[in-house]
Amino acid sequence: MLELIEAALRRPNLVAFVLLLLWGLYITITHHNYVKKLVGLYIVQTSVIFFLVATGFKEGATVPVITGGNDDYVNPLPQVLTLTAIVVQIATLGVSLGLVSRIYRKFGSLDEDEVLEKLG
Amino acid sequence: MSEHLPALVFLTPLATAICMPLAGHGRSAVCRPVALVAVCCMAALSLASLWSVSVHGEIRYSFSGWLPPIGIEWLADSLAATMVTAVSVLGVLCLLFADGLGDRPLGDRAVPYYTIVLLLVAGLAGAIYAGDLFNIFVFLEVVSLSAYALVAVPGGRALVSAFRYLLMGALGTAFYLLGVGYFYAATGTLNIADLSQRLPGLLDSRAVMGGLIFMFIGLAIKMALMPLHGWLPDAYSDAPASTVPLLAGLVTKISLLVWARILYWVMQPGSDGETLTIFTLVSTFGILASVAGACLALGQRDLKRMFAYGGISHVGLVLIGVGQANETGLAGAMYYLLNDAVMQCSLFVLAGFLALRYGASTLDELGRAHVRNPWAIVTFVAVGLGMVGLPPTGGFFGKLRILLGALEADNTVAAGAVVVTTLITLGYFAQVFEKLVRAGSESPSDHQTETPWPLRATMAALVAAIVGLGIWNDQVVALLVDATASLGI
């Protein structure tokens, strides 16, 4: 147990990632409001992006451009992946907000229980 | 020229999708023909690429001439070429079907609707060809986002189903991406061929196993594997009748294909002689899903929901084949995947036709409807034989090969599950068939309207595909085995 905590403390980024992921999942599952569900989903997606950025981090390294001075470079690929993942996340958010706004206009409510009640 | 075919197959629908708002501005009637022509061109190109691959061998396409692992690589082996051909031909049939069905007119929404359909088809082609895990993620997301939007088209109840689908699907994508991140952290590469060379020494690594599990969870949501299938029946029964064949036939199948790619082409189970535990896991989930899905289908009264659960059970069957870690099982599973795409498409074509023409969307309504349309009945018989798995349909040979694969791996439980699923499937199809042929007494509504030719063409082509895949099963499987030859399993 102690080793586990020690290993976790050496990687605070990963602890933050796991907490964010679980928090987001919890919100998505427990809340009945559609917008809050989306907030949870957004946190889950962000936590994954945070993980990608965190794995690419290297202390004291610079951009991968050869300048002759510092030879320690950061691998730029995780950041490129992150960029694409953010675009995908935004597209998902756009579609989901579009759906939510149509649900609201149709049923006059954002609460899952009320909407299901109206559907019968 | 022929080496550019994979890119052209993908770019045809994509470019048309981008031009669609220009072409359709103010004249929404042209949207459907334009989309149909684009998908027809795509089908022709994919047939050409299938021919080229089967004659000259696989095409490895490097974008902008940047060689992998640095550049982006697309892999068009015979498996990918076959699947893309299936996708584009089924795409043509689905558009034809939508043409003949005379669903509620889309009006101004025709432009976005057909743009999204084309994006869906382009995304499918991209996900099949993509040679690295991250590109697969991007294309899966293109497919999924299009699918969410298409489910929501009718409004009302469909909006809620689409939102649930989106919530589940987006979580699935997040898990898949997380798995990809784990793989990248462990190996430093995303290219499938490159990964397969770096992984053998790392199979004990917890990062690799964790990544594999996360990818499995993500893809399992998208392929509607049994405990994670909750979004599928609602989404398919509420989506527009003209769109469901496209979704049911193609969207869930793509995740299955991607999962098979990851298990075999990335993990290379034959390389070190030992079977990985993950295969047992996949096979077990397949057994559960196939039997439980079939049981749930047996209990449905609504036709679309019954067919949807039938599809869920067939996902399990494919996974049983994939989980045996031998060539017979894998080739059988991929062959069955092809058949399942055609059969799911035909089932929902029939369901849409019966609902719109006869107002029959449940079993009881079907019993009263007095269906005497020869096209629908022939299609139903063909697809019923295929789903149950009787010769000469492709379903029979697919199940047979999966069964042989399971026996080869000494997995009697899996083999038993295939047989049990077949029997239960027979049970629910017998129910539908009994209702369909029962001599209904009221309103012989059949005679006044003739079946329009696009509908007849769609149904005839689907029947031909179901039977043709069965008759030429050796040739099709030989083509698929060709792709697995390099795996050494």
XYZ file of C-alpha atoms in Angstrom:
609
model
C 0.000 0.000 0.000
C 2.749 2.411 1.033
C 4.663 1.724 -2.187
C 1.552 2.465 -4.182
C 1.092 5.834 -2.493
C 4.776 6.584 -2.961
C 4.603 5.702 -6.652
C 1.545 7.885 -7.020
C 3.206 10.841 -5.289
C 6.122 10.623 -7.706
C 3.667 11.104 -10.582
C 1.259 13.836 -9.468
C 0.153 14.357 -13.075
C -1.232 10.842 -13.269
C -3.036 11.229 -9.951
C -4.658 14.402 -11.263
C -5.618 12.564 -14.458
C -7.239 9.666 -12.602
C -9.143 12.032 -10.295
C -10.415 14.081 -13.228
C -11.451 10.966 -15.147
C -13.373 9.495 -12.227
C -14.926 12.848 -11.349
C -16.123 13.311 -14.917
C -17.538 9.790 -15.101
C -19.305 10.336 -11.766
C -20.952 13.544 -12.989
C -21.996 11.956 -16.294
C -23.592 8.985 -14.576
C -25.241 10.586 -11.553
C -26.629 13.901 -12.822
C -30.021 13.989 -14.491
C -29.571 17.310 -16.217
C -28.429 16.945 -19.825
C -26.074 19.927 -19.717
C -24.473 18.640 -16.513
C -24.013 15.242 -18.164
C -22.211 17.041 -20.973
C -20.012 18.848 -18.455
C -19.049 15.468 -17.037
C -18.305 14.143 -20.499
C -16.176 17.206 -21.211
C -14.179 16.608 -18.023
C -13.578 12.971 -19.027
C -12.340 14.017 -22.445
C -10.189 16.752 -20.941
C -8.657 14.311 -18.479
C -7.568 12.070 -21.368
C -6.065 15.072 -23.135
C -4.344 16.042 -19.882
C -2.877 12.529 -19.741
C -1.526 12.850 -23.290
C 0.097 16.201 -22.505
C 1.499 14.903 -19.216
C 3.186 11.908 -20.860
C 4.886 14.225 -23.324
C 6.362 16.486 -20.664
C 10.086 16.480 -19.975
C 11.734 18.658 -17.374
C 14.109 21.305 -18.695
C 13.644 20.409 -22.365
C 12.892 22.817 -25.193
C 11.126 22.839 -28.549
C 12.579 20.394 -31.083
C 14.423 23.010 -33.134
C 18.191 22.582 -33.479
C 19.772 25.744 -32.131
C 23.159 24.458 -31.156
C 22.703 25.095 -27.435
C 20.415 22.856 -25.399
C 20.215 19.320 -26.808
C 17.246 18.259 -24.686
C 14.092 18.225 -26.792
C 10.472 17.494 -26.059
C 8.766 14.989 -28.349
C 6.229 17.138 -30.188
C 3.950 14.251 -31.173
C 1.845 14.040 -27.957
C 1.073 17.726 -28.346
C 0.034 17.231 -31.964
C -2.198 14.354 -30.877
C -3.606 16.615 -28.178
C -4.391 19.296 -30.719
C -6.313 16.839 -32.884
C -8.055 15.380 -29.841
C -9.152 18.899 -28.814
C -10.630 19.448 -32.269
C -12.516 16.158 -31.989
C -13.682 17.149 -28.501
C -14.994 20.468 -29.768
C -16.829 18.764 -32.630
C -18.451 16.358 -30.169
C -19.408 19.249 -27.908
C -20.906 21.122 -30.860
C -23.066 18.204 -31.942
C -24.122 17.435 -28.377
C -25.074 21.043 -27.595
C -27.049 21.115 -30.837
C -28.932 18.012 -29.718
C -29.517 19.424 -26.237
C -30.882 22.692 -27.592
C -33.285 20.790 -29.860
C -34.378 18.639 -26.918
C -35.010 21.813 -24.922
C -37.046 23.420 -27.712
C -39.067 20.234 -28.174
C -39.714 19.248 -24.563
C -39.169 22.518 -22.716
C -36.920 20.840 -20.195
C -33.337 19.700 -19.752
C -34.057 17.246 -16.974
C -33.864 13.624 -18.080
C -36.745 12.472 -15.858
C -39.090 15.208 -17.093
C -38.218 14.528 -20.730
C -38.757 10.785 -20.309
C -42.065 11.494 -18.585
C -43.193 13.584 -21.549
C -42.169 10.807 -23.917
C -44.373 8.415 -22.001
C -2.376 5.354 -60.811
C -3.481 2.241 -58.994
C -1.324 3.038 -55.964
C -3.397 6.181 -55.379
C -6.686 4.277 -55.290
C -7.101 4.152 -51.478
C -6.788 7.932 -51.240
C -9.177 8.426 -54.174
C -11.757 6.083 -52.664
C -11.723 8.195 -49.521
C -11.538 11.599 -51.204
C -14.520 11.045 -53.550
C -17.218 11.150 -50.841
C -15.273 13.652 -48.732
C -14.879 16.160 -51.562
C -18.517 15.727 -52.551
C -19.571 16.269 -48.947
C -17.634 19.513 -48.840
C -19.100 20.681 -52.156
C -22.626 19.600 -51.226
C -23.705 22.907 -49.618
C -22.591 24.705 -52.807
C -24.287 22.268 -55.168
C -27.466 21.994 -53.138
C -27.906 25.656 -52.202
C -31.485 26.596 -53.031
C -32.160 23.381 -54.966
C -32.304 20.578 -52.449
C -33.659 18.132 -55.055
C -30.181 17.611 -56.510
C -28.686 16.459 -53.204
C -29.817 12.849 -53.410
C -28.664 12.259 -57.031
C -25.329 13.974 -56.307
C -24.759 11.811 -53.226
C -25.766 8.694 -55.134
C -23.361 9.460 -57.981
C -20.533 10.152 -55.536
C -21.043 6.874 -53.680
C -21.355 5.024 -57.020
C -17.983 6.499 -58.072
C -16.571 5.440 -54.730
C -17.908 1.914 -55.263
C -16.329 1.766 -58.723
C -12.992 2.992 -57.366
C -13.082 0.545 -54.470
C -13.840 -2.319 -56.852
C -10.843 -1.205 -58.902
C -8.688 -1.145 -55.776
C -9.961 -4.598 -54.778
C -8.982 -5.893 -58.192
C -5.608 -4.178 -57.995
C -4.939 -5.555 -54.502
C -5.924 -9.084 -55.451
C -3.680 -9.007 -58.531
C -0.664 -6.948 -57.429
C -0.789 -7.427 -53.667
C -1.371 -4.943 -50.852
C -0.984 -1.195 -51.300
C 0.806 0.774 -48.618
C -0.003 4.410 -49.207
C 2.178 7.063 -47.619
C 0.589 10.488 -47.571
C 2.631 13.261 -49.200
C 5.444 10.778 -49.712
C 6.433 10.797 -46.029
C 7.382 7.253 -45.229
C 6.098 5.544 -42.068
C 6.640 5.528 -39.104
C 7.044 9.298 -39.410
C 4.446 9.829 -42.106
C 0.825 8.749 -42.138
C 0.357 5.351 -43.699
C -2.749 3.753 -45.128
C -2.821 0.030 -45.526
C -4.990 -1.438 -48.288
C -4.556 -5.176 -47.903
C -7.162 -7.564 -49.240
C -9.168 -7.366 -45.985
C -9.361 -3.577 -46.101
C -10.105 -3.553 -49.830
C -12.928 -6.084 -49.390
C -14.444 -4.166 -46.490
C -14.280 -0.835 -48.298
C -15.959 -2.432 -51.301
C -18.698 -3.747 -49.021
C -19.099 -0.328 -47.393
C -19.399 1.540 -50.668
C -21.711 -0.988 -52.345
C -23.965 -1.066 -49.277
C -23.823 2.738 -49.264
C -25.146 2.796 -52.838
C -27.913 0.336 -51.920
C -28.917 2.332 -48.839
C -29.175 5.542 -50.876
C -31.216 3.719 -53.537
C -33.457 2.353 -50.827
C -33.963 5.833 -49.356
C -34.883 6.971 -52.869
C -37.547 4.312 -53.317
C -38.942 4.321 -49.799
C -40.470 7.768 -50.042
C -39.793 8.603 -46.401
C -40.923 11.933 -45.006
C -39.381 14.582 -47.306
C -36.374 16.349 -45.865
C -37.007 19.730 -47.537
C -34.296 22.226 -46.682
C -32.560 19.722 -44.482
C -31.591 17.590 -47.501
C -28.291 19.476 -47.852
C -26.965 18.784 -44.330
C -28.472 15.290 -44.368
C -26.634 14.127 -47.486
C -23.481 15.948 -46.435
C -23.506 13.923 -43.240
C -24.262 10.654 -45.064
C -21.264 11.242 -47.336
C -19.049 12.137 -44.372
C -20.149 8.910 -42.690
C -19.174 6.840 -45.717
C -15.859 8.684 -46.082
C -15.113 8.162 -42.387
C -15.825 4.440 -42.723
C -13.377 4.146 -45.610
C -10.773 6.105 -43.646
C -11.168 3.957 -40.533
C -10.758 0.786 -42.590
C -7.656 1.978 -44.445
C -5.935 3.825 -41.589
C -2.580 2.284 -40.731
C -2.084 3.850 -37.321
C -4.082 3.875 -34.117
C -4.527 7.619 -33.920
C -5.920 7.970 -37.431
C -8.334 5.174 -36.616
C -9.468 7.276 -33.630
C -10.050 10.330 -35.816
C -12.041 8.414 -38.442
C -14.059 6.519 -35.832
C -15.035 9.891 -34.451
C -16.011 11.179 -37.912
C -18.219 8.100 -38.304
C -19.695 8.384 -34.815
C -20.489 12.092 -35.008
C -22.239 11.555 -38.346
C -24.162 8.644 -36.846
C -25.348 10.705 -33.830
C -26.592 13.423 -36.156
C -28.354 10.935 -38.462
C -30.159 9.242 -35.580
C -31.526 12.617 -34.472
C -33.037 13.536 -37.857
C -36.727 12.719 -37.125
C -36.764 14.817 -33.928
C -38.950 13.993 -30.920
C -38.069 10.696 -29.265
C -35.113 10.236 -31.620
C -33.413 13.293 -30.074
C -33.247 11.598 -26.686
C -31.991 8.331 -28.209
C -29.374 10.234 -30.187
C -28.243 12.061 -27.056
C -27.826 8.792 -25.155
C -25.962 7.312 -28.093
C -23.725 10.368 -28.124
C -23.023 10.172 -24.413
C -22.061 6.494 -24.594
C -20.201 6.885 -27.877
C -18.170 9.865 -26.688
C -17.159 8.009 -23.518
C -16.132 5.103 -25.739
C -14.007 7.387 -27.864
C -12.386 8.866 -24.767
C -11.481 5.373 -23.510
C -10.117 4.386 -26.909
C -7.960 7.523 -27.017
C -6.732 6.783 -23.511
C -5.690 3.303 -24.641
C -3.867 4.816 -27.607
C -2.099 7.173 -25.184
C -0.972 4.202 -23.053
C 0.373 2.451 -26.144
C 2.230 5.565 -27.195
C 3.695 6.043 -23.733
C 4.888 2.422 -23.689
C 6.249 2.136 -27.232
C 6.733 5.618 -28.680
C 4.919 4.798 -31.900
C 1.383 4.608 -33.252
C 1.939 2.977 -36.617
C 0.433 -0.529 -36.636
C 3.353 -2.200 -38.439
C 5.869 -0.394 -36.240
C 3.954 -1.247 -33.049
C 3.878 -4.928 -33.932
C 7.685 -4.932 -34.064
C 8.190 -3.076 -30.794
C 5.533 -4.851 -28.725
C 6.792 -8.465 -28.378
C 9.237 -7.543 -25.612
C 6.670 -5.395 -23.830
C 3.762 -7.783 -23.480
C 4.277 -8.024 -19.718
C 4.127 -4.252 -19.380
C 1.128 -3.028 -17.447
C 0.885 0.038 -19.677
C 0.400 -2.126 -22.790
C -2.160 -4.382 -21.144
C -3.969 -1.387 -19.629
C -3.997 0.325 -23.002
C -5.375 -2.783 -24.646
C -8.156 -3.051 -22.050
C -9.060 0.627 -22.426
C -9.202 0.288 -26.211
C -11.366 -2.793 -25.813
C -13.807 -0.959 -23.526
C -13.964 1.987 -25.925
C -14.533 -0.161 -28.990
C -16.932 -2.452 -27.112
C -19.224 0.529 -26.496
C -19.069 1.427 -30.163
C -19.649 -2.116 -31.417
C -22.505 -2.562 -28.863
C -20.955 -5.531 -27.099
C -23.382 -7.075 -24.659
C -23.250 -5.244 -21.334
C -22.502 -1.976 -23.163
C -25.179 -2.228 -25.850
C -27.810 -0.059 -24.134
C -27.756 2.749 -26.699
C -28.284 0.579 -29.764
C -31.911 -0.662 -29.724
C -33.296 2.805 -28.950
C -31.082 4.531 -31.488
C -31.967 2.075 -34.259
C -35.673 1.969 -33.596
C -35.983 5.781 -33.481
C -33.675 6.696 -36.376
C -35.308 7.414 -39.769
C -36.260 4.257 -41.669
C -34.179 5.268 -44.674
C -31.039 5.754 -42.558
C -31.035 2.743 -40.222
C -29.769 0.241 -42.853
C -26.681 2.412 -43.250
C -26.105 2.632 -39.488
C -26.946 -0.993 -38.676
C -25.011 -2.430 -41.580
C -21.861 -0.418 -41.275
C -21.221 1.654 -38.155
C -20.945 -1.046 -35.483
C -19.055 -3.332 -37.864
C -16.247 -0.831 -38.210
C -15.352 -1.056 -34.512
C -15.269 -4.843 -34.771
C -12.903 -4.589 -37.705
C -10.678 -2.127 -35.842
C -10.600 -4.431 -32.824
C -9.583 -7.384 -35.000
C -6.842 -5.207 -36.510
C -5.531 -4.305 -33.074
C -5.660 -7.869 -31.734
C -4.013 -9.514 -34.722
C -2.029 -6.927 -36.639
C -0.739 -5.022 -33.590
C -0.493 -7.768 -30.966
C 0.606 -10.502 -33.424
C -0.561 -13.465 -31.301
C 1.375 -16.001 -33.366
C 4.759 -14.358 -32.946
C 5.722 -15.873 -29.591
C 3.660 -19.028 -29.673
C 1.622 -18.309 -26.541
C -1.985 -17.248 -26.518
C -2.617 -13.980 -24.784
C -5.192 -13.805 -22.013
C -6.984 -11.020 -23.843
C -8.145 -13.514 -26.457
C -9.862 -15.605 -23.798
C -11.537 -12.433 -22.522
C -12.743 -11.496 -26.013
C -14.019 -14.996 -26.665
C -15.862 -15.075 -23.326
C -17.562 -11.737 -23.972
C -18.445 -13.018 -27.425
C -20.108 -16.119 -25.955
C -22.110 -14.026 -23.469
C -23.169 -11.473 -26.072
C -24.189 -13.997 -28.710
C -26.399 -16.085 -26.426
C -27.836 -13.240 -24.333
C -28.445 -11.040 -27.388
C -30.336 -13.837 -29.122
C -32.423 -14.484 -25.978
C -33.320 -10.784 -25.759
C -34.256 -10.771 -29.444
C -36.583 -13.691 -28.791
C -38.488 -11.602 -26.258
C -39.082 -8.552 -28.478
C -42.421 -7.732 -30.072
C -41.127 -4.734 -32.038
C -39.499 -5.739 -35.329
C -36.743 -3.123 -35.330
C -35.801 -3.886 -31.728
C -35.772 -7.608 -32.468
C -33.445 -7.091 -35.431
C -31.296 -4.752 -33.340
C -30.852 -7.441 -30.657
C -30.180 -9.949 -33.436
C -27.352 -7.660 -34.550
C -26.026 -7.501 -30.985
C -25.953 -11.285 -30.828
C -24.092 -11.426 -34.137
C -21.458 -9.038 -32.786
C -20.870 -11.740 -30.186
C -20.533 -14.407 -32.868
C -17.890 -12.375 -34.689
C -16.015 -11.861 -31.427
C -16.075 -15.620 -30.769
C -14.278 -16.071 -34.086
C -11.855 -13.234 -33.361
C -11.075 -14.585 -29.884
C -9.790 -17.995 -31.012
C -6.341 -16.717 -32.030
C -6.171 -18.971 -35.082
C -6.477 -18.337 -38.784
C -9.695 -20.308 -39.272
C -11.452 -18.321 -36.573
C -10.177 -14.944 -37.739
C -10.963 -15.570 -41.414
C -14.377 -16.934 -40.441
C -15.058 -13.919 -38.235
C -14.062 -11.440 -40.933
C -16.137 -13.319 -43.498
C -19.077 -13.375 -41.099
C -18.596 -9.647 -40.464
C -19.018 -9.054 -44.192
C -22.173 -11.185 -44.244
C -23.511 -9.559 -41.116
C -23.129 -6.114 -42.669
C -25.239 -7.245 -45.638
C -27.797 -9.045 -43.453
C -28.269 -6.204 -40.968
C -28.692 -3.854 -43.892
C -31.346 -6.128 -45.452
C -33.158 -6.601 -42.142
C -33.584 -2.885 -41.602
C -34.454 -2.347 -45.265
C -37.267 -4.841 -44.696
C -38.281 -3.305 -41.373
C -38.415 0.154 -42.972
C -40.373 -1.153 -45.940
C -42.917 -3.018 -43.805
C -43.361 -0.047 -41.472
C -43.892 2.514 -44.223
C -45.873 0.423 -46.660
C -47.977 -1.699 -44.311
C -47.685 0.219 -41.056
C -46.368 -2.972 -39.508
C -43.685 -2.278 -36.931
C -44.540 -4.975 -34.371
C -45.101 -8.699 -34.700
C -48.858 -8.419 -34.095
C -49.256 -5.675 -36.683
C -47.290 -7.815 -39.097
C -49.682 -10.701 -38.488
C -52.609 -8.471 -39.479
C -50.929 -6.752 -42.399
C -51.408 -9.390 -45.082
C -48.070 -8.854 -46.797
C -48.146 -10.322 -50.285
C -45.297 -8.360 -51.784
C -43.050 -10.953 -53.491
C -39.925 -8.784 -53.222
C -40.265 -8.375 -49.479
C -41.030 -12.045 -48.898
C -38.107 -13.299 -51.004
C -35.762 -10.873 -49.230
C -37.098 -11.976 -45.880
C -36.587 -15.646 -46.679
C -33.027 -15.023 -47.894
C -32.036 -12.916 -44.907
C -33.789 -15.289 -42.515
C -31.815 -18.231 -43.905
C -28.671 -16.138 -43.602
C -29.299 -15.032 -40.012
C -30.187 -18.543 -38.885
C -27.267 -19.912 -40.859
C -28.538 -22.324 -43.474
C -26.875 -23.024 -46.811
C -26.526 -21.660 -49.470
C -26.287 -18.275 -47.708
C -23.090 -16.687 -46.481
C -24.328 -16.879 -42.897
C -24.010 -20.654 -42.923
C -20.418 -20.721 -44.137
C -19.429 -17.924 -41.759
C -20.857 -19.705 -38.728
C -19.317 -22.968 -39.893
C -15.880 -21.404 -40.082
C -16.232 -19.749 -36.671
C -17.325 -23.126 -35.272
C -14.339 -24.858 -36.879
C -12.054 -22.160 -35.483
C -13.455 -22.709 -31.982
C -13.009 -26.475 -32.287
C -9.477 -26.000 -33.570
C -8.710 -23.997 -30.428
C -10.373 -26.745 -28.309
C -12.872 -24.190 -27.066
C -15.996 -26.343 -26.821
C -17.942 -23.701 -24.879
C -17.511 -21.235 -27.716
C -18.498 -23.859 -30.260
C -21.564 -24.674 -28.169
C -22.476 -20.984 -27.976
C -22.465 -20.739 -31.780
C -24.877 -23.674 -31.998
C -27.144 -22.357 -29.216
C -27.256 -18.912 -30.822
C -28.228 -20.506 -34.115
C -31.116 -22.351 -32.484
C -32.430 -19.262 -30.672
C -32.103 -17.227 -33.869
C -34.189 -19.875 -35.599
C -36.738 -19.367 -32.822
C -37.284 -15.659 -33.376
C -37.140 -15.833 -37.144
C -39.735 -18.591 -37.146
C -41.962 -16.214 -35.173
C -41.598 -13.420 -37.735
C -42.033 -15.813 -40.643
C -45.160 -17.292 -39.162
C -46.674 -13.791 -38.863
C -45.519 -12.837 -42.342
C -47.089 -15.743 -44.219
C -50.242 -15.955 -42.086
C -53.265 -15.345 -44.296
C -54.408 -11.965 -43.013
C -58.098 -11.411 -43.586
C -58.396 -7.630 -43.679
C -57.590 -5.017 -46.303
C -55.514 -6.546 -49.065
C -53.739 -3.214 -49.406
C -51.089 -4.673 -51.641
C -52.510 -4.303 -55.057
C -52.912 -0.583 -55.479
C -49.261 0.462 -55.405
C -46.436 -1.103 -57.301
C -43.045 -1.418 -55.649
C -40.846 1.348 -57.125
C -37.782 0.146 -59.036
C -35.121 1.473 -56.604
C -36.679 -0.645 -53.863
C -36.823 -3.701 -56.091
C -33.221 -3.121 -57.154
C -32.070 -2.751 -53.539
C -33.815 -5.890 -52.369
C -32.670 -7.917 -55.390
C -29.065 -6.791 -54.888
C -29.165 -7.610 -51.169
C -30.565 -11.088 -51.827
C -27.944 -11.608 -54.525
C -25.239 -10.533 -52.058
C -26.467 -12.852 -49.288
C -26.633 -15.862 -51.617
C -23.603 -14.889 -53.706
C -21.354 -14.550 -50.652
C -22.419 -18.073 -49.737
C -21.886 -19.620 -53.155
C -18.470 -18.046 -53.644
C -17.494 -18.384 -49.982
C -14.226 -20.154 -50.768
C -13.061 -17.316 -52.998
C -14.054 -14.600 -50.514
C -12.418 -16.394 -47.596
C -9.297 -17.011 -49.690
C -9.146 -13.261 -50.265
C -9.462 -12.579 -46.536
C -6.929 -15.275 -45.611
C -4.537 -13.618 -48.024
C -4.508 -10.608 -45.698
C -3.836 -12.731 -42.625
C -1.002 -14.692 -44.267
C 1.649 -12.277 -42.978
C 0.545 -12.727 -39.358
C 1.991 -16.180 -38.844
C -0.994 -17.561 -36.935
